[in-house]
């Protein structure tokens, strides 16, 4: 996996950071037995997903791989396993 750039985009980082904050908020309020705060944290988690998707749609995510690049990646993978 070190050779790939999976998730190394502004869209991915932003979505994950917002979702992480939501998990923290939900966790704190769950321990505090406060349902309203818990559901607010869950809402922040969902907002993180929406923001990440919107940023990807705006061009800040991974570009789609062309058919030629996918074929070259498959050939390289086969060459590595046959060695």
PDB file of C-alpha atoms in Angstrom:
ATOM      1  CA  UNK A   1       0.000   0.000   0.000  1.00  0.00           C
ATOM      2  CA  UNK A   2       2.947   2.339   0.359  1.00  0.00           C
ATOM      3  CA  UNK A   3       3.099   2.772  -3.404  1.00  0.00           C
ATOM      4  CA  UNK A   4      -0.473   4.017  -3.709  1.00  0.00           C
ATOM      5  CA  UNK A   5      -1.821   7.422  -2.800  1.00  0.00           C
ATOM      6  CA  UNK A   6      -5.054   6.078  -1.337  1.00  0.00           C
ATOM      7  CA  UNK A   7      -6.766   8.799   0.642  1.00  0.00           C
ATOM      8  CA  UNK A   8      -4.015  11.394   0.352  1.00  0.00           C
ATOM      9  CA  UNK A   9      -6.309  14.177  -0.845  1.00  0.00           C
ATOM     10  CA  UNK A  10      -7.773  17.296   0.750  1.00  0.00           C
ATOM     11  CA  UNK A  11     -11.268  15.805   0.399  1.00  0.00           C
ATOM     12  CA  UNK A  12     -10.325  12.630   2.264  1.00  0.00           C
ATOM     13  CA  UNK A  13      -8.430  14.408   5.042  1.00  0.00           C
ATOM     14  CA  UNK A  14     -11.180  16.962   5.600  1.00  0.00           C
ATOM     15  CA  UNK A  15     -13.955  14.380   5.664  1.00  0.00           C
ATOM     16  CA  UNK A  16     -12.062  12.139   8.079  1.00  0.00           C
ATOM     17  CA  UNK A  17     -11.101  14.981  10.426  1.00  0.00           C
ATOM     18  CA  UNK A  18     -14.696  16.247  10.626  1.00  0.00           C
ATOM     19  CA  UNK A  19     -15.973  12.707  11.193  1.00  0.00           C
ATOM     20  CA  UNK A  20     -13.343  12.094  13.881  1.00  0.00           C
ATOM     21  CA  UNK A  21     -14.466  15.213  15.718  1.00  0.00           C
ATOM     22  CA  UNK A  22     -18.036  13.919  15.488  1.00  0.00           C
ATOM     23  CA  UNK A  23     -16.991  10.553  16.946  1.00  0.00           C
ATOM     24  CA  UNK A  24     -15.275  12.335  19.828  1.00  0.00           C
ATOM     25  CA  UNK A  25     -18.312  14.529  20.499  1.00  0.00           C
ATOM     26  CA  UNK A  26     -20.688  11.555  20.352  1.00  0.00           C
ATOM     27  CA  UNK A  27     -18.427   9.525  22.638  1.00  0.00           C
ATOM     28  CA  UNK A  28     -18.178  12.244  25.279  1.00  0.00           C
ATOM     29  CA  UNK A  29     -21.913  12.809  25.348  1.00  0.00           C
ATOM     30  CA  UNK A  30     -22.643   9.085  25.375  1.00  0.00           C
ATOM     31  CA  UNK A  31     -20.542   8.714  28.533  1.00  0.00           C
ATOM     32  CA  UNK A  32     -22.228  11.819  29.970  1.00  0.00           C
ATOM     33  CA  UNK A  33     -25.651  10.235  29.271  1.00  0.00           C
ATOM     34  CA  UNK A  34     -26.769  13.217  27.196  1.00  0.00           C
ATOM     35  CA  UNK A  35     -28.777  11.962  24.183  1.00  0.00           C
ATOM     36  CA  UNK A  36     -29.029  15.369  22.506  1.00  0.00           C
ATOM     37  CA  UNK A  37     -25.252  15.821  22.483  1.00  0.00           C
ATOM     38  CA  UNK A  38     -24.782  12.244  21.286  1.00  0.00           C
ATOM     39  CA  UNK A  39     -27.067  12.797  18.299  1.00  0.00           C
ATOM     40  CA  UNK A  40     -25.345  16.115  17.579  1.00  0.00           C
ATOM     41  CA  UNK A  41     -22.077  14.160  17.342  1.00  0.00           C
ATOM     42  CA  UNK A  42     -23.708  11.670  14.978  1.00  0.00           C
ATOM     43  CA  UNK A  43     -24.883  14.612  12.845  1.00  0.00           C
ATOM     44  CA  UNK A  44     -21.296  15.928  12.700  1.00  0.00           C
ATOM     45  CA  UNK A  45     -20.144  12.479  11.520  1.00  0.00           C
ATOM     46  CA  UNK A  46     -22.667  12.580   8.677  1.00  0.00           C
ATOM     47  CA  UNK A  47     -21.669  16.151   7.821  1.00  0.00           C
ATOM     48  CA  UNK A  48     -18.063  14.953   7.506  1.00  0.00           C
ATOM     49  CA  UNK A  49     -19.138  12.429   4.884  1.00  0.00           C
ATOM     50  CA  UNK A  50     -21.147  15.029   2.985  1.00  0.00           C
ATOM     51  CA  UNK A  51     -18.284  17.537   3.064  1.00  0.00           C
ATOM     52  CA  UNK A  52     -15.787  14.911   1.855  1.00  0.00           C
ATOM     53  CA  UNK A  53     -18.107  13.885  -0.989  1.00  0.00           C
ATOM     54  CA  UNK A  54     -18.742  17.523  -1.959  1.00  0.00           C
ATOM     55  CA  UNK A  55     -15.018  18.268  -2.007  1.00  0.00           C
ATOM     56  CA  UNK A  56     -14.408  15.186  -4.148  1.00  0.00           C
ATOM     57  CA  UNK A  57     -17.119  16.359  -6.547  1.00  0.00           C
ATOM     58  CA  UNK A  58     -15.415  19.773  -6.643  1.00  0.00           C
ATOM     59  CA  UNK A  59     -12.200  18.146  -7.865  1.00  0.00           C
ATOM     60  CA  UNK A  60     -10.265  17.887  -4.604  1.00  0.00           C
ATOM     61  CA  UNK A  61     -10.374  14.080  -4.477  1.00  0.00           C
ATOM     62  CA  UNK A  62      -8.514  11.380  -6.369  1.00  0.00           C
ATOM     63  CA  UNK A  63      -8.774  11.697 -10.151  1.00  0.00           C
ATOM     64  CA  UNK A  64     -10.400   8.790 -11.925  1.00  0.00           C
ATOM     65  CA  UNK A  65      -7.912   6.308 -13.350  1.00  0.00           C
ATOM     66  CA  UNK A  66      -7.874   5.886 -17.132  1.00  0.00           C
ATOM     67  CA  UNK A  67      -8.310   2.455 -18.724  1.00  0.00           C
ATOM     68  CA  UNK A  68      -4.694   2.530 -19.925  1.00  0.00           C
ATOM     69  CA  UNK A  69      -3.408   3.252 -16.428  1.00  0.00           C
ATOM     70  CA  UNK A  70      -5.540   0.460 -14.931  1.00  0.00           C
ATOM     71  CA  UNK A  71      -4.186  -2.010 -17.499  1.00  0.00           C
ATOM     72  CA  UNK A  72      -0.599  -0.918 -16.796  1.00  0.00           C
ATOM     73  CA  UNK A  73      -1.188  -1.327 -13.048  1.00  0.00           C
ATOM     74  CA  UNK A  74      -2.566  -4.846 -13.600  1.00  0.00           C
ATOM     75  CA  UNK A  75       0.441  -5.817 -15.757  1.00  0.00           C
ATOM     76  CA  UNK A  76       2.848  -4.473 -13.138  1.00  0.00           C
ATOM     77  CA  UNK A  77       1.071  -6.447 -10.421  1.00  0.00           C
ATOM     78  CA  UNK A  78       1.285  -9.631 -12.446  1.00  0.00           C
ATOM     79  CA  UNK A  79       4.975  -9.051 -13.134  1.00  0.00           C
ATOM     80  CA  UNK A  80       5.673  -8.639  -9.403  1.00  0.00           C
ATOM     81  CA  UNK A  81       3.865 -11.846  -8.435  1.00  0.00           C
ATOM     82  CA  UNK A  82       5.538 -13.939 -11.153  1.00  0.00           C
ATOM     83  CA  UNK A  83       9.072 -12.952 -10.093  1.00  0.00           C
TER      84      UNK A  83
END
